[in-house]
Short mmCIF file of C-alpha atoms and ligand atoms in Angstrom, two decimals:
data_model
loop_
_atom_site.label_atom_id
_atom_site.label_comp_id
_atom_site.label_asym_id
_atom_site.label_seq_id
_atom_site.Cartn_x
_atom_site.Cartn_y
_atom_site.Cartn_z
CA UNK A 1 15.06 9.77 8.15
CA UNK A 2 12.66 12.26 5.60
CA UNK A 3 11.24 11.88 2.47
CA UNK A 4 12.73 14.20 -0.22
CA UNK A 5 10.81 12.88 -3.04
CA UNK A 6 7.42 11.44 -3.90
CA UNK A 7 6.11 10.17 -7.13
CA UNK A 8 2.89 8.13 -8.32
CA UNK A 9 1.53 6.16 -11.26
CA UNK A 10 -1.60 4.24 -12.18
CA UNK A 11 -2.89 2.34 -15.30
CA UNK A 12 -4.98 4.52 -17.93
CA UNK A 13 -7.87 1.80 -17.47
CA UNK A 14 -10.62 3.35 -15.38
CA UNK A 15 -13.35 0.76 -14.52
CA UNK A 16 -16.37 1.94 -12.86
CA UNK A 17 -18.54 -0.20 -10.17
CA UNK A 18 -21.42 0.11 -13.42
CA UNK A 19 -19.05 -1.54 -15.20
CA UNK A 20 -18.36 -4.20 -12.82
CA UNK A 21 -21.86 -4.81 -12.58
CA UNK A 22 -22.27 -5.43 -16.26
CA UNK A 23 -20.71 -8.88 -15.58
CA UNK A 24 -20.91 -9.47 -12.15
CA UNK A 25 -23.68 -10.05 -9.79
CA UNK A 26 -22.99 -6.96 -7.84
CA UNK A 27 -24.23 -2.68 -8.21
CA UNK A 28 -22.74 0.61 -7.69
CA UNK A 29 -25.30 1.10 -4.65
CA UNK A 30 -23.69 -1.77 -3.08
CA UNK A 31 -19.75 -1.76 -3.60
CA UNK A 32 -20.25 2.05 -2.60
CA UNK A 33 -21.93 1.49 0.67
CA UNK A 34 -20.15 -1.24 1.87
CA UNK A 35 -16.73 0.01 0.47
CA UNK A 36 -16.41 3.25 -0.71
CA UNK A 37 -14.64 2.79 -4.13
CA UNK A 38 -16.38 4.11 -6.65
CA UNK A 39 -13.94 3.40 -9.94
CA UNK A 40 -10.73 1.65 -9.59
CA UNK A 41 -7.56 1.59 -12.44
CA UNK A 42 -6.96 -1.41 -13.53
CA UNK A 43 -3.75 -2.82 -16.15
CA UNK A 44 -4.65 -3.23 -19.36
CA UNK A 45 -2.00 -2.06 -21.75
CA UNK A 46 0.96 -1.70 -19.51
CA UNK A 47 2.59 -4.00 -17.32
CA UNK A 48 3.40 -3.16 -13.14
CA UNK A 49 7.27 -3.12 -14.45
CA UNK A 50 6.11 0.34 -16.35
CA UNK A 51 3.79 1.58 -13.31
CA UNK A 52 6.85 0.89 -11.16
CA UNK A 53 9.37 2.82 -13.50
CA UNK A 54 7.03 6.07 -13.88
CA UNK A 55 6.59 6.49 -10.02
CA UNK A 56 10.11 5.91 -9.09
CA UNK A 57 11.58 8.09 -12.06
CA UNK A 58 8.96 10.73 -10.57
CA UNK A 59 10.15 10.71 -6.94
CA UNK A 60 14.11 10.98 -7.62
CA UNK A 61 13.07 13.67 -9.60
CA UNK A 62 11.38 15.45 -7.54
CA UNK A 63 14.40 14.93 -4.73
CA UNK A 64 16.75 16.66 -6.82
CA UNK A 65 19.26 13.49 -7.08
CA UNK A 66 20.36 12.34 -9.90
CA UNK A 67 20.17 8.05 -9.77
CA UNK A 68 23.36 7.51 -9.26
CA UNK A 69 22.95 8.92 -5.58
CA UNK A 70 20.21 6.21 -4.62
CA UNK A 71 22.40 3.54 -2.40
CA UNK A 72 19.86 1.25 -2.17
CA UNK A 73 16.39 0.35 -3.74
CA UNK A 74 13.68 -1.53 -2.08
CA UNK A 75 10.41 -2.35 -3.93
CA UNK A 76 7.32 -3.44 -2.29
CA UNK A 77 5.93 -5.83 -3.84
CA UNK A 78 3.16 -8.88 -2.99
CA UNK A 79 3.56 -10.94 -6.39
CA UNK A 80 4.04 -10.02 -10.51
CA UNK A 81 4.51 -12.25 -13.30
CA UNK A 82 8.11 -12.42 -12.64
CA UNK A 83 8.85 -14.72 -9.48
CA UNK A 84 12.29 -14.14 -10.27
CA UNK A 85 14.15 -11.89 -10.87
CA UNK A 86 12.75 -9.01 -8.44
CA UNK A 87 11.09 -6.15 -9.21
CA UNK A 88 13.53 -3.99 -7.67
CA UNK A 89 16.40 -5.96 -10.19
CA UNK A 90 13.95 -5.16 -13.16
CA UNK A 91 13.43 -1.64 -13.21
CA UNK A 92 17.39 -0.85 -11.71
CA UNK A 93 18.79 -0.64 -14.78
CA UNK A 94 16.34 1.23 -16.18
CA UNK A 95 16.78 3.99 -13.69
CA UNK A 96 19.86 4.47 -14.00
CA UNK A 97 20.46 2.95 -10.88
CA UNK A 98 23.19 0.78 -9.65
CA UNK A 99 22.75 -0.62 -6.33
CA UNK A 100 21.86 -3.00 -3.91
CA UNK A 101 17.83 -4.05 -4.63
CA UNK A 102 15.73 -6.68 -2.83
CA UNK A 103 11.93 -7.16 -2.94
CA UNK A 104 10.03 -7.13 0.08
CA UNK A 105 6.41 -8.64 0.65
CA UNK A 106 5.08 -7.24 3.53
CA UNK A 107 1.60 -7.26 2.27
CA UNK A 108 -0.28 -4.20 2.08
CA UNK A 109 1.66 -3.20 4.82
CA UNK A 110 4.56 -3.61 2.61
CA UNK A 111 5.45 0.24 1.87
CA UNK A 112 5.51 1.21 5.83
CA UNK A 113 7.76 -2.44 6.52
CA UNK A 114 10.42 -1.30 3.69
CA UNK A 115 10.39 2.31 5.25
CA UNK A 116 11.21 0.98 8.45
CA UNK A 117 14.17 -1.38 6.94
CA UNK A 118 15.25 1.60 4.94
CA UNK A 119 15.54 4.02 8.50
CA UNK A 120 17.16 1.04 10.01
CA UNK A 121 19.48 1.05 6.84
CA UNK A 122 20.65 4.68 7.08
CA UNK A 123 21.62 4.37 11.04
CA UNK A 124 23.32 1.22 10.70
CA UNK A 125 25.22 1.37 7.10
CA UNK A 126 25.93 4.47 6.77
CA UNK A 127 23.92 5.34 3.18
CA UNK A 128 22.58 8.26 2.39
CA UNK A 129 20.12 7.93 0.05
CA UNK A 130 16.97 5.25 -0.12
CA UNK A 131 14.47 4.76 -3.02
CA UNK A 132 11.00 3.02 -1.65
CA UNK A 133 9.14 1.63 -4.54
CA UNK A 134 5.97 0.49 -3.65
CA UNK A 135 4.23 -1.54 -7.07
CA UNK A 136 0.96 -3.55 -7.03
CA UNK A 137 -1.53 -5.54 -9.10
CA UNK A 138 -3.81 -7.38 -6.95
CA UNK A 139 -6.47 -7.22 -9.59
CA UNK A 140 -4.43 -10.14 -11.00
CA UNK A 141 -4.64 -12.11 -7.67
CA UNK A 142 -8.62 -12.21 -7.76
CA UNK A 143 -11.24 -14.43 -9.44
CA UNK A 144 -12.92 -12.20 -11.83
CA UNK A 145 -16.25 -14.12 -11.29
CA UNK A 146 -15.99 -13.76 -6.90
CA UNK A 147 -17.78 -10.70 -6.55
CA UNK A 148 -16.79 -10.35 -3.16
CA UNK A 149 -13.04 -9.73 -3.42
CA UNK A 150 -12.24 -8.77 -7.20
CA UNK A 151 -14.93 -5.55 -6.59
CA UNK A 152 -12.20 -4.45 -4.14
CA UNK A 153 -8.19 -3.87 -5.70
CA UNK A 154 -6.76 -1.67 -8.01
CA UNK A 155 -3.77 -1.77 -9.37
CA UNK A 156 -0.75 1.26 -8.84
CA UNK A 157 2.58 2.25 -7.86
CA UNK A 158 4.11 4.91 -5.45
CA UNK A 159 7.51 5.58 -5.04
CA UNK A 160 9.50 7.89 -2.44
CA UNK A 161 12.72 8.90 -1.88
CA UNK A 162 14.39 9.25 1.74
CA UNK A 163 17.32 10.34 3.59
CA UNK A 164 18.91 11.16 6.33
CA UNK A 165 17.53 14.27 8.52
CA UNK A 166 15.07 14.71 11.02
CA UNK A 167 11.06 13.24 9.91
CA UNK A 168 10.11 10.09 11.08
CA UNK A 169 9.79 10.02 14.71
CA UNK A 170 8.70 6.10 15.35
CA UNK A 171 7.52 3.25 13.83
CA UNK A 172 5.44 0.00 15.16
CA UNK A 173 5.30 -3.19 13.49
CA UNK A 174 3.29 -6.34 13.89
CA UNK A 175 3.30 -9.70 12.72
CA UNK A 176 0.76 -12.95 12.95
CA UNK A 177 -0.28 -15.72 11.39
CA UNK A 178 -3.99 -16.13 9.88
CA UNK A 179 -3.65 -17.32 6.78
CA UNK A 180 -6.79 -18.30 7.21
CA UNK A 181 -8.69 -14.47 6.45
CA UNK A 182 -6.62 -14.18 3.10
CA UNK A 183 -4.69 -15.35 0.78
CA UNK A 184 -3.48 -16.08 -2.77
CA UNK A 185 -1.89 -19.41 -3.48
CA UNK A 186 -0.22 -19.11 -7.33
CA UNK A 187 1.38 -22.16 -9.67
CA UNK A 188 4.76 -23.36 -9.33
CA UNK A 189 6.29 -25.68 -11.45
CA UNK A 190 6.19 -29.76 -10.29
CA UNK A 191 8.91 -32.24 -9.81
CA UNK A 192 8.82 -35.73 -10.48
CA UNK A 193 9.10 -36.27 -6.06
CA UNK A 194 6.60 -34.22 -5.28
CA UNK A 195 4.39 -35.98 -3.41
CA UNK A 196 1.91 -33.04 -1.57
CA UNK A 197 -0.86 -31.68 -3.45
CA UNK A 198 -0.88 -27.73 -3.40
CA UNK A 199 -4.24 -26.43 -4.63
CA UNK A 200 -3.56 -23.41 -6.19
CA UNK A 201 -6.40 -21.09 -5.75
CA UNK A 202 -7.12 -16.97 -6.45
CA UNK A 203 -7.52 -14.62 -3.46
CA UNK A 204 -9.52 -15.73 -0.56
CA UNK A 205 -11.10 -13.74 1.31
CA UNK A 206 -13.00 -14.12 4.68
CA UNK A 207 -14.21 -10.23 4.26
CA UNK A 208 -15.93 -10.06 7.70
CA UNK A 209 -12.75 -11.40 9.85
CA UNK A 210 -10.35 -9.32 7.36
CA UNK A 211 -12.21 -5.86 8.50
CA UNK A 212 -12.39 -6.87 12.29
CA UNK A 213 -8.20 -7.54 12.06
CA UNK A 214 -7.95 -4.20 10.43
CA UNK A 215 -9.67 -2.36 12.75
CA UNK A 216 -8.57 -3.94 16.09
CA UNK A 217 -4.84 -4.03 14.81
CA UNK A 218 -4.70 -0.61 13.37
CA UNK A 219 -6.63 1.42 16.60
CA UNK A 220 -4.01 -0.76 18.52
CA UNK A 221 -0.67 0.59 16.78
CA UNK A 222 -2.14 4.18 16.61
CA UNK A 223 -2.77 4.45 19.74
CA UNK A 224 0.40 2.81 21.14
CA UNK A 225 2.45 5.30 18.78
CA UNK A 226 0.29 7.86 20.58
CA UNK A 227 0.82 6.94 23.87
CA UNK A 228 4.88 6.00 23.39
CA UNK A 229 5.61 9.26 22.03
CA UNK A 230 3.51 11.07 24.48
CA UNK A 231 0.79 12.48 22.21
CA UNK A 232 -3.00 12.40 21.87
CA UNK A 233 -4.79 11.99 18.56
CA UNK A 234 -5.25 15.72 18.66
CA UNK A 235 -1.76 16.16 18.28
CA UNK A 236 -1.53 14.48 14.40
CA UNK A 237 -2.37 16.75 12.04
CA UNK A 238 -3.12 14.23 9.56
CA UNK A 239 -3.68 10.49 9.07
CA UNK A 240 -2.85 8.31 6.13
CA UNK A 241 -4.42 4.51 6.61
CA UNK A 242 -4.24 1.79 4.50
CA UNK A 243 -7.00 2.50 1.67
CA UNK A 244 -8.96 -0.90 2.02
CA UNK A 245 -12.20 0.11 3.06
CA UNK A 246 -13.89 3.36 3.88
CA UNK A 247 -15.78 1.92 6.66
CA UNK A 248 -12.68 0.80 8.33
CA UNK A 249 -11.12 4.06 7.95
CA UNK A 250 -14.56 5.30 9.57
CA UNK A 251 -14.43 3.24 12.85
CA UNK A 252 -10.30 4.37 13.20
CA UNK A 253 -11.23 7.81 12.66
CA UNK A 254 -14.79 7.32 15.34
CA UNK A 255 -12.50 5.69 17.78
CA UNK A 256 -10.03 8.33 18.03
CA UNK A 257 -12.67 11.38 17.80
CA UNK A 258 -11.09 13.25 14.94
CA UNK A 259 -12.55 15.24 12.58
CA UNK A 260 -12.91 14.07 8.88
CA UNK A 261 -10.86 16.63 7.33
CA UNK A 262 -7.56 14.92 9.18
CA UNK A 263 -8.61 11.67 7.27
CA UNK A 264 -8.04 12.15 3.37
CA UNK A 265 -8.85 9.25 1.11
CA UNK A 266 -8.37 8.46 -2.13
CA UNK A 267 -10.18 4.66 -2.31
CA UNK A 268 -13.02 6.16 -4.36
CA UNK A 269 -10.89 6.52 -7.05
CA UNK A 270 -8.44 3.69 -6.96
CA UNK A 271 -10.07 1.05 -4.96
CA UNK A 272 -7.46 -1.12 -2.73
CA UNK A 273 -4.04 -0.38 -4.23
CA UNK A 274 -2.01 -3.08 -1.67
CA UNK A 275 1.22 -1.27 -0.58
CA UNK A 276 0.94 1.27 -3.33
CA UNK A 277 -2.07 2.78 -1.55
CA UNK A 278 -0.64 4.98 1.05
CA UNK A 279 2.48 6.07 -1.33
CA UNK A 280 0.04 7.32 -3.54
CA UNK A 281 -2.13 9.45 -1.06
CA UNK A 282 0.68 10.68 0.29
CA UNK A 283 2.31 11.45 -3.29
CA UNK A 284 -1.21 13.43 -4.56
CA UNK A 285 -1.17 15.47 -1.30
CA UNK A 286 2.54 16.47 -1.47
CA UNK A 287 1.74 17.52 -5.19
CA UNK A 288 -1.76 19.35 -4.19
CA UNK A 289 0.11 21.27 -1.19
CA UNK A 290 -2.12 19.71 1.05
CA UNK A 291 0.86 18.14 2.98
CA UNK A 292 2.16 21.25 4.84
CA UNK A 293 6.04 21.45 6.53
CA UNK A 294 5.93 20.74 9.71
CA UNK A 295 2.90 18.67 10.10
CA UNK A 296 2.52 15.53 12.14
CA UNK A 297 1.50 12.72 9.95
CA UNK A 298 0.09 9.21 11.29
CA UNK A 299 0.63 6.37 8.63
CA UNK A 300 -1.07 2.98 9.35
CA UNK A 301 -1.12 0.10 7.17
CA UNK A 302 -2.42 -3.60 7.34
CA UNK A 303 -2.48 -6.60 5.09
CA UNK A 304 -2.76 -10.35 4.85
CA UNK A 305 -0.23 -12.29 7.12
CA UNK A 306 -1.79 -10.62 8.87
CA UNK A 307 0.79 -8.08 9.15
CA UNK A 308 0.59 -4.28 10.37
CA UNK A 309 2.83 -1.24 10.20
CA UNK A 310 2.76 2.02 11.51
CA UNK A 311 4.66 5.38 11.69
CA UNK A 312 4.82 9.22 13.11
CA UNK A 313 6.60 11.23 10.73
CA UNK A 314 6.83 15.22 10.39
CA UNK A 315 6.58 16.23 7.08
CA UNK A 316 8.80 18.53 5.30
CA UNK A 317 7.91 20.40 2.29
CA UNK A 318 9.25 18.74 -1.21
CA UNK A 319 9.80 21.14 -4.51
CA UNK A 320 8.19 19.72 -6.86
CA UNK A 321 9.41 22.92 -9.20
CA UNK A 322 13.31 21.39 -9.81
N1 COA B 401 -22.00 -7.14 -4.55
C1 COA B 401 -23.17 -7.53 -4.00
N2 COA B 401 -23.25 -8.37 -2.96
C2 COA B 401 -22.09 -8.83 -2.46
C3 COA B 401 -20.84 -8.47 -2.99
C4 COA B 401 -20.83 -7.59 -4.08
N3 COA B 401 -19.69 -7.16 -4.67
N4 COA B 401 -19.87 -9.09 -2.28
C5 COA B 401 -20.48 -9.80 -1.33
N5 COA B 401 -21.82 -9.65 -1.45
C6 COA B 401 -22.88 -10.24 -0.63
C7 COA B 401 -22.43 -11.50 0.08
O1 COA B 401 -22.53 -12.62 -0.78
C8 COA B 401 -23.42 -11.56 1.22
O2 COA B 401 -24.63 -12.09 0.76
P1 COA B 401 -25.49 -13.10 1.66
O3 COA B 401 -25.83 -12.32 2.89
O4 COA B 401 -26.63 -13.43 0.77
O5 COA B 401 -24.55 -14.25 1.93
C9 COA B 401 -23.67 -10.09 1.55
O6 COA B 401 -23.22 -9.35 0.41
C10 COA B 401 -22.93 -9.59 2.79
O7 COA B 401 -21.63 -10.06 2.70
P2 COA B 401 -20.59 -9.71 3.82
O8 COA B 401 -19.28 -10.37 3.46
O9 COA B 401 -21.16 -9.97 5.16
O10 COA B 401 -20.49 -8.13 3.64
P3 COA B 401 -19.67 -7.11 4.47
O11 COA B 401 -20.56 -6.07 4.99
O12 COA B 401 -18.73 -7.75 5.44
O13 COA B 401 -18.76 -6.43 3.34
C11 COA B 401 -16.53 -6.51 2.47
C12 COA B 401 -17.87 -7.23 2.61
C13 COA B 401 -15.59 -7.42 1.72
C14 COA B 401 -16.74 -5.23 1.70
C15 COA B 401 -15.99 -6.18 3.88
O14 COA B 401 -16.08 -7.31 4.71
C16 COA B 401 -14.54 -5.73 3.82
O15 COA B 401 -14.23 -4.73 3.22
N6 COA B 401 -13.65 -6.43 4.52
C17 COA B 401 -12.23 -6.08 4.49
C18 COA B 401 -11.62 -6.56 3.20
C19 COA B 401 -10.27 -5.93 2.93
O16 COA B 401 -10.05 -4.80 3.21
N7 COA B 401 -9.36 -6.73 2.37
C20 COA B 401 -8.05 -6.30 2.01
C21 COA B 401 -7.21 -6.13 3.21
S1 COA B 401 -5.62 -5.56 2.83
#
């Protein structure tokens, strides 16, 4: 499986850690040292569906197929106002699209885990052509007044498009249950049996335990991909983690000796995107030509569950030009 097509899409809304601390007990000095995010984009006057629609009209674009050629559309998605029906169902139509569509939650991880469906996909049913949508607003998950997790997301969407041909070389998945370090418990509706009491509550975060999961559970895929494909970290060219934290990226990048320039980031900008975040990074380097053919590309993601996903992929050049 490759990637013929990329595309990206954030809200207009910039809001800057000044602007944060305006209302919250919290300063730029602070959510910049401990973090690295610097402004975020955050929904304001358009909804995810839109977000969702841009990036995904983007990447089939820039694949050269018209959206009639997409077999099958999965969208990564944690939660949006709809619970039903699924994102993937919303913005199908208006695509152009007419296929099969399912939602998948694999956290922040969620983009790598519907990549890894979609390769399985093209071996086993014979498709051709996959569109990854990857939407996300955890803004809306967080307590506006917890300065400790709502300093944190942003809101965005990444889409690509893949098919059949040689790029991805393997993937590694993980799965475990903490509920515990994080989570976001939303309304549902009551019956007249119900007879347990679900506290609904905004995201919780234990930030400490969250960071010490990422690290140990990314270092652990990266270097198994390493070692099962016979490689050593001086053999990727470039790595694309999960943009959660910069520090976390920073003890990755310490542990496997690399040099900075194989790490680019984008959390200043954006903050912590959820499954957009790596769809995006890898979108705005396609687009800047700083994704070169033939490169070996690391891609290692991690979110609440807490769930992990990996991949080695070689990239091929996509023109954007068409
Ligand atoms: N501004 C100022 N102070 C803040 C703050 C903020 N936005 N958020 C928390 N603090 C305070 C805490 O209340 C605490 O104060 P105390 O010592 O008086 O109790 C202090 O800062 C240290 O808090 P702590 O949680 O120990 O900080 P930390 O160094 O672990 O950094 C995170 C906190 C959240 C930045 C860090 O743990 C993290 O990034 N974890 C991973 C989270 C993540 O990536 N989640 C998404 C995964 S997909």
């Amino acid at each position: 499986m490759k990637i013929i097509g990329t595309g990206s899409a954030l809200p207009e809304h910039i809001v800057t850690n000044e602007m944060l601390a305006g209302f919250l007990d919290t300063s730029d000095n602070w959510i910049t040292t401990r973090t690295g995010i610097r402004t975020r984009r955050l929904l304001s006057t358009e909804t995810l569906r839109e977000l969702a629609l841009e990036a995904a009209r983007k990447a089939i674009t820039s694949s050269g197929l018209r959206p009639e050629d997409i077999d099958y559309l999965i969208c990564s998605n944690v939660a949006n106002s709809y619970v039903s029906p699924s994102l993937g169902s919303i913005i199908l139509g208006q695509l152009g699209c007419s296929c099969p569509t399912f939602d998948m939650n694999g956290a922040c991880a969620g983009l790598v885990y519907s990549l890894d469906v979609a390769d399985a996909f093209l071996k086993a049913k014979n498709m051709k052509n996959i569109l990854v949508v990857a939407a996300e607003q955890p803004s809306r998950f967080c307590n506006w007044h917890d300065r400790a997790t709502s300093v944190l997301f942003g809101d965005g969407a990444a889409a690509l498009v893949v098919t059949q041909g040689e790029g991805f070389k393997d993937f590694r998945l993980t799965g475990n249950t903490h509920t515990e370090v994080m989570y976001y418990k939303r309304e549902m509706q009551r019956t007249p049996y119900d007879r347990v009491e679900e506290k609904t509550e905004p995201l919780v975060m234990n930030g400490r335990e969250v960071f010490r999961l990422a690290v140990e559970s990314c270092i652990d895929d990266v270097d198994t991909l390493l070692e099962r494909n016979g490689m050593t970290g001086d053999d990727i060219d470039l790595y694309l983690l999960h943009q959660a934290n910069m520090r976390i990226i920073e003890c990755i990048r310490e542990h496997l000796a690399q040099p900075k320039e194989k790490f680019p980031t984008n959390i200043q900008k954006y903050g912590n995107t959820s499954s957009a975040s790596v769809g995006i990074l890898i979108d705005e380097l396609s687009r800047a030509g700083e994704l070169k053919e033939g490169q070996t590309v690391m891609l290692s993601t991690f979110g609440g569950g807490f769930v992990t996903a990996a991949a080695i992929l070689e990239w091929s050049d996509i023109n954007y030009a068409k």
